[in-house]
Coordinates of C-alpha atoms in Angstrom, one line a residue:
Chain J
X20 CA 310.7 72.3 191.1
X21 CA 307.2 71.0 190.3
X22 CA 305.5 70.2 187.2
X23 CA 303.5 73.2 187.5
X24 CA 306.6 75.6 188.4
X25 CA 308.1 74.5 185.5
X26 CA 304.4 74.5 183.7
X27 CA 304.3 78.4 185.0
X28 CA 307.8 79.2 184.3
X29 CA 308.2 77.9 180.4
X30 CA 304.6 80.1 180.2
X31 CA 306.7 83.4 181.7
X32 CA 309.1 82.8 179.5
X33 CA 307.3 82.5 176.1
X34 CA 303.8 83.4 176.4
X35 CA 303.7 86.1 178.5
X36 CA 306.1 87.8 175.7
X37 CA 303.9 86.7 172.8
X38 CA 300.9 87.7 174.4
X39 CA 302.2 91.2 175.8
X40 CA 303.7 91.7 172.0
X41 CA 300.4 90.9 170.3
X42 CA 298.6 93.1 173.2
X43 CA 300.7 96.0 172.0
X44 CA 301.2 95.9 168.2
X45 CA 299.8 99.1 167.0
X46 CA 297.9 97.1 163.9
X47 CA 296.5 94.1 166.0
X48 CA 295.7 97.1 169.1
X49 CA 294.3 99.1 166.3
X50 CA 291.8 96.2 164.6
X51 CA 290.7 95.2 167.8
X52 CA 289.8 98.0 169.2
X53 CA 288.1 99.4 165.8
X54 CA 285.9 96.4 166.3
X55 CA 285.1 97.3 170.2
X56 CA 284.4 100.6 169.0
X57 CA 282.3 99.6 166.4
X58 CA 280.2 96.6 168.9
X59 CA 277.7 99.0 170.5
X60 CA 276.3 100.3 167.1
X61 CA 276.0 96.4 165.9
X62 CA 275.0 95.1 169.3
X63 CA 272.4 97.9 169.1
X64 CA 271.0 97.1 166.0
X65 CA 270.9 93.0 166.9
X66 CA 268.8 93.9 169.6
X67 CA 266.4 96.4 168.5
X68 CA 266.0 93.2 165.6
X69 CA 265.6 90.7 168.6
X70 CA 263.1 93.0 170.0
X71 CA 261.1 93.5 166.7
X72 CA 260.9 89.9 166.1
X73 CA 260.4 89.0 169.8
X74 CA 257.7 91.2 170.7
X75 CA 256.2 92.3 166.9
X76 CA 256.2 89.4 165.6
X77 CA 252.7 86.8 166.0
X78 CA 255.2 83.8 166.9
X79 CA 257.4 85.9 168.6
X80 CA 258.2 84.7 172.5
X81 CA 257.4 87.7 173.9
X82 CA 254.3 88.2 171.9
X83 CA 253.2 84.5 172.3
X84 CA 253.7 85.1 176.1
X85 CA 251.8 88.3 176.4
X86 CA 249.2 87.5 174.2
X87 CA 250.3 90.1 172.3
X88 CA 249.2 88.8 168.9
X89 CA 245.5 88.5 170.2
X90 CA 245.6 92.1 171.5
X91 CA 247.1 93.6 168.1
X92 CA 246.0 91.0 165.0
X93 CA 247.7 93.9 163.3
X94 CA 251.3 94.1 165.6
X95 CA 253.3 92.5 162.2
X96 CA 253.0 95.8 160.2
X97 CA 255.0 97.6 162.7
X98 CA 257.7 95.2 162.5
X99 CA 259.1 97.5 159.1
X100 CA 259.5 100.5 161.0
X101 CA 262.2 98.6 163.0
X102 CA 263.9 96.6 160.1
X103 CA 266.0 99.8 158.8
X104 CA 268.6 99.6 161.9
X105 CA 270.7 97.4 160.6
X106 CA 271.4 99.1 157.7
X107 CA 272.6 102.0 159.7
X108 CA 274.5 99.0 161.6
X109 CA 275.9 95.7 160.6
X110 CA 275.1 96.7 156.8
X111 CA 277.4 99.6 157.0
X112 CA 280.0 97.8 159.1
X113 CA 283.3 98.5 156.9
X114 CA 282.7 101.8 156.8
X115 CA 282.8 102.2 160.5
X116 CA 285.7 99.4 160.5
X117 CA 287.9 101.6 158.1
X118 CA 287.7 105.1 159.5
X119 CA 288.4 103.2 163.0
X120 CA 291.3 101.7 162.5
X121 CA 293.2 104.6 160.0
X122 CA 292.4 106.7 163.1
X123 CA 293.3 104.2 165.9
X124 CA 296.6 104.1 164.0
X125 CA 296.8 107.6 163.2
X126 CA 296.6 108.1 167.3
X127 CA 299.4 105.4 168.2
X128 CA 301.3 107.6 165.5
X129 CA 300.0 110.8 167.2
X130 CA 299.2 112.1 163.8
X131 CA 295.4 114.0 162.8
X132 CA 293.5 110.9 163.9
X133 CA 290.2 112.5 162.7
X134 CA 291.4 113.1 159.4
X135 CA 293.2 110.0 158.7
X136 CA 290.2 108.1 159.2
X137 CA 288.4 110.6 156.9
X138 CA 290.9 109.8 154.4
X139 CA 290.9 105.9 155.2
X140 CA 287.0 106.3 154.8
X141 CA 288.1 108.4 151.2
X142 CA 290.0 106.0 150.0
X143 CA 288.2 102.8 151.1
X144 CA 285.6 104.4 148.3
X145 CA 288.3 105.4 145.9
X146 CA 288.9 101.6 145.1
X147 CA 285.2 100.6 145.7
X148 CA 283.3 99.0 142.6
X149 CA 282.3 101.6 140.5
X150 CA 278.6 102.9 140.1
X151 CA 276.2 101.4 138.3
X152 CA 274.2 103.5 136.1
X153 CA 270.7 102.7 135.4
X154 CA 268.3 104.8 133.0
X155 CA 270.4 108.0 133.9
X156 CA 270.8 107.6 137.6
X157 CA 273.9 105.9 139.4
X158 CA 273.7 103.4 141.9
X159 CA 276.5 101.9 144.5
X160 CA 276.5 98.1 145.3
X161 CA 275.7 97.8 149.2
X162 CA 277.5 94.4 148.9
X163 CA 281.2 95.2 150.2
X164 CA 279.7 98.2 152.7
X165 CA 279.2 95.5 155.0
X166 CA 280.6 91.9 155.8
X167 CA 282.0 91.2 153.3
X168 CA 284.3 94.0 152.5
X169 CA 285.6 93.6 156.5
X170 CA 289.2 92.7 154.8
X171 CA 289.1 95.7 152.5
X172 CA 288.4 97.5 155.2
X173 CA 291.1 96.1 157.5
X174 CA 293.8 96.5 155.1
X175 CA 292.4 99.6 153.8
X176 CA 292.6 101.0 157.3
X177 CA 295.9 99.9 158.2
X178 CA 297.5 100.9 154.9
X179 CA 295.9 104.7 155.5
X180 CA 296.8 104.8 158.8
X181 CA 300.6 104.3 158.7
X182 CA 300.7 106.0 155.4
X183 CA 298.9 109.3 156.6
X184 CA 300.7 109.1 159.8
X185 CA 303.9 108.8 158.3
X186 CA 303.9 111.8 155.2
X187 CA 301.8 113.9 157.3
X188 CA 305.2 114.2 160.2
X189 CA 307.0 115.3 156.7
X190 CA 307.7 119.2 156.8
X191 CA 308.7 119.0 153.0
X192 CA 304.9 117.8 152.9
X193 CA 303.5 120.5 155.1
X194 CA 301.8 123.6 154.0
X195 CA 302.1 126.0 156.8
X196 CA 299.6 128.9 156.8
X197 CA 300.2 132.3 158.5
X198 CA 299.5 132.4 162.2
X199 CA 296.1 134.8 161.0
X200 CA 294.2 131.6 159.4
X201 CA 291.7 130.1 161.4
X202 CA 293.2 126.8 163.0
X203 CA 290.8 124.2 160.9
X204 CA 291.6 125.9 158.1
X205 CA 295.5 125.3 158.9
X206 CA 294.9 121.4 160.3
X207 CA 293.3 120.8 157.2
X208 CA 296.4 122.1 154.6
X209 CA 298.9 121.0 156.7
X210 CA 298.2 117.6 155.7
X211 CA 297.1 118.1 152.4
X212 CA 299.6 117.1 150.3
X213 CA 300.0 113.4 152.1
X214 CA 296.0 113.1 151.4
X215 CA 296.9 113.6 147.7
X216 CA 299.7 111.5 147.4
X217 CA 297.6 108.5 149.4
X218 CA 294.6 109.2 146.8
X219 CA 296.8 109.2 143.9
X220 CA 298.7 106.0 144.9
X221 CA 295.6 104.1 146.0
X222 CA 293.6 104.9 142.4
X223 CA 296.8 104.0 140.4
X224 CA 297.1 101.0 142.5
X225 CA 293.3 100.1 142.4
X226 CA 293.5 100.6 138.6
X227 CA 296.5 98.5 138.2
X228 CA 294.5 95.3 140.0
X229 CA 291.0 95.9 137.7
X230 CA 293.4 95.6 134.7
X231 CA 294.6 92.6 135.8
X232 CA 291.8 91.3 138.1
X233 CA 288.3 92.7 136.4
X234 CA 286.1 91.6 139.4
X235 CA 287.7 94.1 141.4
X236 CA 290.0 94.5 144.5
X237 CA 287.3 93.8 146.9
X238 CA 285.9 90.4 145.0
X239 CA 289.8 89.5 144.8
X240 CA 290.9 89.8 148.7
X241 CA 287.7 88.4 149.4
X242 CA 288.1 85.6 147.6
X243 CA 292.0 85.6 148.5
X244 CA 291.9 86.5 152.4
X245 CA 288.7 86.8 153.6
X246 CA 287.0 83.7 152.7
X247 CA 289.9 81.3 153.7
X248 CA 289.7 82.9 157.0
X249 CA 286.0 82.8 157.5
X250 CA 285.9 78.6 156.7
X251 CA 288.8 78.1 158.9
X252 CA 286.5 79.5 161.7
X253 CA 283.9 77.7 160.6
X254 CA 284.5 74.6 162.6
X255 CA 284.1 73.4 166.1
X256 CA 287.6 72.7 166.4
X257 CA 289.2 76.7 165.9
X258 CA 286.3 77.0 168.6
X259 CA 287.6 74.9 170.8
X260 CA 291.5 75.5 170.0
X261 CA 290.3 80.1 170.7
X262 CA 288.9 79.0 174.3
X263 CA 291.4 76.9 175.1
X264 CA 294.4 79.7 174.3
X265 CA 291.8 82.3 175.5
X266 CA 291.6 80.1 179.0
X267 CA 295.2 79.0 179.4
X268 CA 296.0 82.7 179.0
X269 CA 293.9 83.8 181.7
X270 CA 294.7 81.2 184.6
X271 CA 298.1 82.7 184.0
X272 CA 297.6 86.2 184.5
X273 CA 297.0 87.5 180.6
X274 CA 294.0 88.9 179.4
X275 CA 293.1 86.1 177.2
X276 CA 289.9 87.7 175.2
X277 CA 292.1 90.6 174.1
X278 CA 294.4 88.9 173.2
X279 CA 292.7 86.5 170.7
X280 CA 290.4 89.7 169.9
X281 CA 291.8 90.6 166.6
X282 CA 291.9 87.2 165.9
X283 CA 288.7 86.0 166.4
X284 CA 287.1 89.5 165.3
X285 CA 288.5 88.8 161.3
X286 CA 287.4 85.1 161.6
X287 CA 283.6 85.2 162.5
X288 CA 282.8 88.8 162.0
X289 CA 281.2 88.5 158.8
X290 CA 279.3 84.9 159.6
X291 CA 278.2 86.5 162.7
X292 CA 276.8 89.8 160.1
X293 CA 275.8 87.2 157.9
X294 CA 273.8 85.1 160.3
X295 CA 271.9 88.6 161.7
X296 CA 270.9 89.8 157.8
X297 CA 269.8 86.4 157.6
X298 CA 267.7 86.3 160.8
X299 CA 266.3 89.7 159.3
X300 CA 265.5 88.8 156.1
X301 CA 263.7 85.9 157.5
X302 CA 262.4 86.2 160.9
X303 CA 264.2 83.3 162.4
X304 CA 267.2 82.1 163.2
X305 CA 266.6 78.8 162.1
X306 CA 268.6 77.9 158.8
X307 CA 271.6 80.9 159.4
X308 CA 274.3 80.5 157.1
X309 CA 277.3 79.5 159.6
X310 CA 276.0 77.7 162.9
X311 CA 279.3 77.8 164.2
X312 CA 280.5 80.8 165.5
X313 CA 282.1 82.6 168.5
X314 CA 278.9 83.0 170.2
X315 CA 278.6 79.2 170.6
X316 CA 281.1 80.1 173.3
X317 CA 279.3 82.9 174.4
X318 CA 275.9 81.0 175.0
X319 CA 277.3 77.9 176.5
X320 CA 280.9 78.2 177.7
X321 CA 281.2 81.7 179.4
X322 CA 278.4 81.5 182.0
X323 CA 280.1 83.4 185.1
X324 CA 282.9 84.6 183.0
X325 CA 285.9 82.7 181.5
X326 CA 286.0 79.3 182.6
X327 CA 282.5 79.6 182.8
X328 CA 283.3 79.9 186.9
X329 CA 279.6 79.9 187.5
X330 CA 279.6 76.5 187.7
X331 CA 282.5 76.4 190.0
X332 CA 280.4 78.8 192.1
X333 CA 277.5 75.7 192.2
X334 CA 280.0 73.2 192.9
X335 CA 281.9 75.4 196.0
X336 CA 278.2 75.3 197.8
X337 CA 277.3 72.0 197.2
X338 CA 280.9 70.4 197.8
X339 CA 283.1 72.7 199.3
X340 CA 284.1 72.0 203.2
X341 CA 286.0 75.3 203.2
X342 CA 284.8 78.2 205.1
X343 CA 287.1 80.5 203.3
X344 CA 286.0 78.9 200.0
X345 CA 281.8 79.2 200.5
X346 CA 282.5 83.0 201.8
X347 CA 284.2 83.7 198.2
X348 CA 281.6 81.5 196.7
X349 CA 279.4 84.1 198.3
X350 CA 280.9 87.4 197.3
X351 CA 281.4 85.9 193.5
X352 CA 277.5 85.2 192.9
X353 CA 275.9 88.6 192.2
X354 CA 279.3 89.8 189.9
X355 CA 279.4 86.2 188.7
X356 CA 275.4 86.4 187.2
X357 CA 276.5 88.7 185.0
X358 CA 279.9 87.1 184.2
X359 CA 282.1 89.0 185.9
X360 CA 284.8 86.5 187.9
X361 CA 287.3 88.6 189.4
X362 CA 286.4 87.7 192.6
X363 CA 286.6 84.3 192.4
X364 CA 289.7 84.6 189.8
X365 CA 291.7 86.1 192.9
X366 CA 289.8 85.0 195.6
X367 CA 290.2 81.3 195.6
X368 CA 292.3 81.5 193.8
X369 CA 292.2 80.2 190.3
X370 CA 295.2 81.9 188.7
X371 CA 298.2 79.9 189.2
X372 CA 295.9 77.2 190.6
X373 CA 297.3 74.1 189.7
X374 CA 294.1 72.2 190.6
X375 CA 291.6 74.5 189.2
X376 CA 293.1 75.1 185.9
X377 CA 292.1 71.8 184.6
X378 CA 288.3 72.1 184.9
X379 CA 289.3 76.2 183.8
X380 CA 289.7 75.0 180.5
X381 CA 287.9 71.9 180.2
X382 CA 284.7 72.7 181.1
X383 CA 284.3 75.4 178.4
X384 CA 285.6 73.5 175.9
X385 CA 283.2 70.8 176.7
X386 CA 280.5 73.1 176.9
X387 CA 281.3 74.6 173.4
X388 CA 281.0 71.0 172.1
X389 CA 278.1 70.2 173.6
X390 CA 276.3 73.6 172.3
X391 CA 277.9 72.9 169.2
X392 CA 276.4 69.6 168.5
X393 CA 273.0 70.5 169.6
X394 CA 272.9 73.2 166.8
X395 CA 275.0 71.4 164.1
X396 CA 272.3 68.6 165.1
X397 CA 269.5 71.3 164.6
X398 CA 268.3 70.2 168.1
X399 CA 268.3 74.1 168.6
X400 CA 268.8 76.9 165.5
X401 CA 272.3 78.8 165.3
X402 CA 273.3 81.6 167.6
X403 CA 272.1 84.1 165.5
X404 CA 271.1 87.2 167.7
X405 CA 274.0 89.2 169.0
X406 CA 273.7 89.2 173.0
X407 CA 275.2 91.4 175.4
X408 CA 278.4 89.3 177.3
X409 CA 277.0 90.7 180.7
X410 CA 273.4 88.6 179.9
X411 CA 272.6 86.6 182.7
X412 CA 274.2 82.3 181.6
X413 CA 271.9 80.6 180.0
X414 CA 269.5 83.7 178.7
X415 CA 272.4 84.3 175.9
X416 CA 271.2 81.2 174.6
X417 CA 267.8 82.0 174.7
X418 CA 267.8 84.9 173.4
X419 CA 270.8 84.8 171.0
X420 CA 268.5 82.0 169.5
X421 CA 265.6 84.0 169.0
X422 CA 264.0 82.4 172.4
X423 CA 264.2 78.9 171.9
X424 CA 262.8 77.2 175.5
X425 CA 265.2 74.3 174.3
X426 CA 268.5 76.2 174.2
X427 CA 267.5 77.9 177.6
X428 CA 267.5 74.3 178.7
X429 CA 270.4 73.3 177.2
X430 CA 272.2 76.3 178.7
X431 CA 271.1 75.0 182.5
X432 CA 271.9 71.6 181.2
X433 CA 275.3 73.1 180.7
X434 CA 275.5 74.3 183.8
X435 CA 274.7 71.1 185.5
X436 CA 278.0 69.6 183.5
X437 CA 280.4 72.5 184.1
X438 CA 279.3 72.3 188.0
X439 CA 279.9 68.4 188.0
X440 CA 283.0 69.1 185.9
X441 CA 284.2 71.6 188.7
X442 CA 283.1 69.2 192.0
X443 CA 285.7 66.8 192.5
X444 CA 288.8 69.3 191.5
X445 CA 286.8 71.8 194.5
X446 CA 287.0 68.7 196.4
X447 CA 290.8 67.9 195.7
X448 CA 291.7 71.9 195.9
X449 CA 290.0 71.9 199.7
X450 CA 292.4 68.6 200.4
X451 CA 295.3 70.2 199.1
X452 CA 294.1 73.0 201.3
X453 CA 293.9 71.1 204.5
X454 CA 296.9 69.5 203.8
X455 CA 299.0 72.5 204.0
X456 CA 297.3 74.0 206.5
X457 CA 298.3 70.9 208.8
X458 CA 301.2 71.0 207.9
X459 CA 301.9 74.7 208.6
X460 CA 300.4 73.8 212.0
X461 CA 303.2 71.1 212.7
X462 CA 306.1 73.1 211.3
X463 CA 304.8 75.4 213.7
X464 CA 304.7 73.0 216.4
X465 CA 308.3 72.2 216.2
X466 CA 309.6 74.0 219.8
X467 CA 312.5 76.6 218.6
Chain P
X8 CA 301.8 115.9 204.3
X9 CA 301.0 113.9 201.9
X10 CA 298.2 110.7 202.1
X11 CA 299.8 107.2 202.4
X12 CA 297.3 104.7 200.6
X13 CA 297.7 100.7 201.1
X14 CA 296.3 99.1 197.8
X15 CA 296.8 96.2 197.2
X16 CA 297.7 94.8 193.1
X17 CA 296.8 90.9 191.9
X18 CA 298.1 89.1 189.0
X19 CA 298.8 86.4 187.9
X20 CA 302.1 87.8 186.6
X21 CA 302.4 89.7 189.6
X22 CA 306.5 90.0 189.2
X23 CA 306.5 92.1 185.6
X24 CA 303.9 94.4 187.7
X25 CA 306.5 94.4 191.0
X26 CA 309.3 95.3 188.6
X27 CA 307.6 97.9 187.4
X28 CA 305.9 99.5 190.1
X29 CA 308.4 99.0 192.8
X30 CA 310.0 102.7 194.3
X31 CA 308.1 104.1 191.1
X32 CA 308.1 107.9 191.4
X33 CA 306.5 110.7 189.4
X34 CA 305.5 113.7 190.2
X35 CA 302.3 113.0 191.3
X36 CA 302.8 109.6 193.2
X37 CA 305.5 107.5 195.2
X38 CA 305.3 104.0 195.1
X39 CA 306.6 101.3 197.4
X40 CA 305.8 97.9 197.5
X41 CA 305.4 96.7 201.5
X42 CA 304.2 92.9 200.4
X43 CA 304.8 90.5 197.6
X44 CA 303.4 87.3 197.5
X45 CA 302.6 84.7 194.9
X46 CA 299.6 86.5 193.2
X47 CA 299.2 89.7 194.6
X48 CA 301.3 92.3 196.4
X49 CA 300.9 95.2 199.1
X50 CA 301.7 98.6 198.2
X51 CA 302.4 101.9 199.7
X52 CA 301.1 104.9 197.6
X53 CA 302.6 108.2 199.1
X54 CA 300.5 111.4 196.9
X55 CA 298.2 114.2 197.3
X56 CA 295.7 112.1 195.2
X57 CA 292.4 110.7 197.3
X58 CA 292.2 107.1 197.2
X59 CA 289.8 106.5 194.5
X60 CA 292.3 108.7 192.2
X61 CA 294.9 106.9 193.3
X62 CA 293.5 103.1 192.5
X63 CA 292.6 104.8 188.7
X64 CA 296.1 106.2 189.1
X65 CA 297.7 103.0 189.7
X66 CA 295.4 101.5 187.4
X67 CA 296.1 103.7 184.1
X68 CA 300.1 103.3 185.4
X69 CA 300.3 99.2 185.4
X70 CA 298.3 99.3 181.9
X71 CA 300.9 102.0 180.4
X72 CA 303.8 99.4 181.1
X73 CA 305.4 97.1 178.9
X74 CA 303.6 94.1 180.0
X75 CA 300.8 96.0 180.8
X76 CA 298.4 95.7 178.0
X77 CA 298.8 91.7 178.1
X78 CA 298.2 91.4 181.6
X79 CA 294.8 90.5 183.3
X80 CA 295.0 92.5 187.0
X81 CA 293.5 94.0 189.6
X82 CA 294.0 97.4 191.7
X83 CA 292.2 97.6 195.4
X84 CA 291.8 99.7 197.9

């Protein structure tokens, strides 16, 4: 048995497992897919941002190309009317983020999902700093609505879910109305009394911790949880170390992204908010609070798709002797623009490639350092802007940076590494190829 | 009479998806794998679904099994 039977088999055995386990525990299923939920109203208000600042701003790189700001010497005053979105998005994101995930578990649970995430939204205020009250009218902090009270909101959810889900199966706890009574009116007292019980215990308990913790629940798991996590993210290495696993994963058949989803998600979701309210509040993405972030990878390590197999598109046509391998090369381009690899992922192919899988992971890991260093450098500002993953390669830089011309560089430069990265393992995999293929042809020679 | 569909499944795991789907039988679709190889495998699908329905079929099934979620695949006609 070969190194890389033995490679593939000690993966079968305890990988696969992990991975399928962490794929399909309810609470890990249940905050990831809150936050993929959750991604088009954020996405949407990044862009419409990237847009105001891009084409309404005078400096702006659409503006500056178009000669917009010499058409309409007035085009900044407009940029205001735009500015609101995010705080019907990103501001607002833990409000989304709770009701999500009560009702993503409430549905695993196949309990009222629509109601336990009303009552995961209920509660999430229940324990919410209380109002402030000045001259006669009350105000609510905006501060934990948003990034920061993404923990909150998490456990909130989670805790709702599994409680609702739970007392609301109870038939001592179910008030069951005549057949007569219109059938909201019944969904709604059937699960009454678990919505009192969870209200009760979650103002006793929030009580409890502002006796003992006057900040406040949400200043204490921030400061406990949330924080920790967020600097632990904030380094190149945990970038490196998530697109490595992510990588590994996927040469061997698992779904890597979803699987570090949840993950990734609680360690740069606020920096990534963070970094948009900053860009914002000032117009540039210049000076964000955390450069290093999962869009790092996104901008320089994910051109084609994982393994950023764009450049191992280049490399097949400028290297590869293969017929077989230029004809896949082919069919992966259009799909592979917009970094989509299945093609070339079963194609080739790469899974279970024991030649490819080196450059598989290398290259984006490479790539992540080399984007890394250009921003912690300030060669080019932080990845501020949120991009969609089908962006054609190096544009997500461009444009997640606000359109800097250098990171749109830096993204081809990228390119040209992950390609050169890619050439002599295409090289060795069309070897390896020809090799076996001769010697299929003289086991087949041998007269029976 | 019902349609006979070749599709053809690829994984990198392709042996918790063979396990799985092999003589599989509800009662909308029979299942029988003609092929295996390293990374993908052949299959038979015997059902009154069209093809299409039957890739989404075959699709929706493979995620629904234990491995399923975790596992990165494709389904072809």
């Amino acid at each position: 048995m070969g190194v890389m039977d033995k490679f593939e088999k000690g993966m079968e055995r305890f990988l696969v497992p992990i991975a399928a386990k962490l794929n399909s525990q309810r609470h890990v299923v249940a905050i990831r897919d809150a936050f993929i939920l959750a991604f088009p109203i954020t996405l949407a208000g990044s862009l419409v941002l990237l847009l105001n600042f891009a084409i309404l701003a005078p400096d702006g790189f659409i503006a500056k190309i178009l000669f917009l700001h010499k058409l309409f010497p007035n085009l900044a005053d407009y940029q205001q009317v735009f500015t609101p979105v995010l705080n019907g998005s990103t501001n607002i994101l833990s409000m989304f983020i709770v009701f999500l995930i009560a009702r993503n578990i409430a549905i695993e649970l196949k309990a009222d999902e629509l109601l336990s995430g009303i009552t995961g939204l209920s509660t999430f205020f229940i324990i919410y700093p209380a109002y402030l009250n000045v001259e006669g009218a009350n105000y609510l902090s905006t501060q934990w609505v948003g990034a920061q009270g993404l923990f909150v909101a998490i456990i909130v959810g989670l805790l709702v879910g599994e409680f609702f889900s739970r007392l609301s199966k109870s038939e001592k706890l179910q008030i069951k109305m005549p057949p007569s009574v219109p059938p909201a009116v019944a969904r709604s007292f059937k699960v009454l009394f678990p919505i009192v019980i969870i209200t009760l215990v979650f103002a006793i308990g929030n009580a409890v911790i502002n006796a003992f913790y006057e900040e406040g629940l949400h200043q204490f798991i921030y400061a406990m949880l949330q924080t920790p996590l967020k600097n632990i993210g904030d380094n190149v290495i945990s970038l490196i170390v998530l697109a490595v696993v992510s990588n590994l994963l996927w040469i061997f058949g698992i779904h890597g992204p979803n699987t570090i989803a949840a993950i990734r998600e609680a360690m740069f979701a606020e920096a990534n908010i963070e970094n948009l309210n900053f860009v914002a509040a000032n117009g540039t993405a210049w000076g964000a609070p955390y450069p290093t972030t999962w869009a790092i990878n996104d901008a320089f390590a994910n051109y084609g798709g994982s393994g950023m197999t764009l450049g191992l598109i280049i490399a097949i046509f400028l290297v590869s002797r293969r017929k077989e391998y230029r004809d896949i090369g082919k069919l992966s381009v259009a799909p592979g623009l917009f970094n989509i690899n299945e093609p070339i992922i079963f194609g080739l192919p790469v899974v279970l490639n024991p030649i490819l899988i080196i450059p598989f992971i290398l290259a984006p890991a490479v790539n992540i350092f080399i984007g890394w260093t250009a921003i912690h450098f300030e060669l080019i500002p932080p990845i501020a802007y949120s991009v969609p993953w089908t962006t054609p390669g190096p544009l997500i830089a461009f444009l997640g940076t606000g359109g800097n011309w250098l990171a749109l560089i830096l993204g081809f430069a990228c390119l040209a590494v992950t390609t050169l990265i890619y050439i002599p393992f295409v090289m060795a995999a069309n070897k390896a190829m020809e090799s076996t293929i001769k010697t299929t042809n003289k086991d087949s020679d041998v007269p029976m | 009479m019902l349609n006979q569909h070749p599709l053809q499944v690829s994984c990198g795991q392709i042996k918790y998806l063979y396990d799985f789907i092999n003589h599989y039988r509800d009662e909308k679709i029979h299942i029988t794998v003609s092929q295996l190889n390293r990374i993908d495998m052949n299959i038979i699908v015997e059902t009154e679904l069209s093809q299409e329905e039957s890739v989404k079929y075959v699709k929706e099934l493979l995620k629904s099994s234990p491995m399923g979620s975790a596992l990165y695949f494709t389904v072809k006609s």
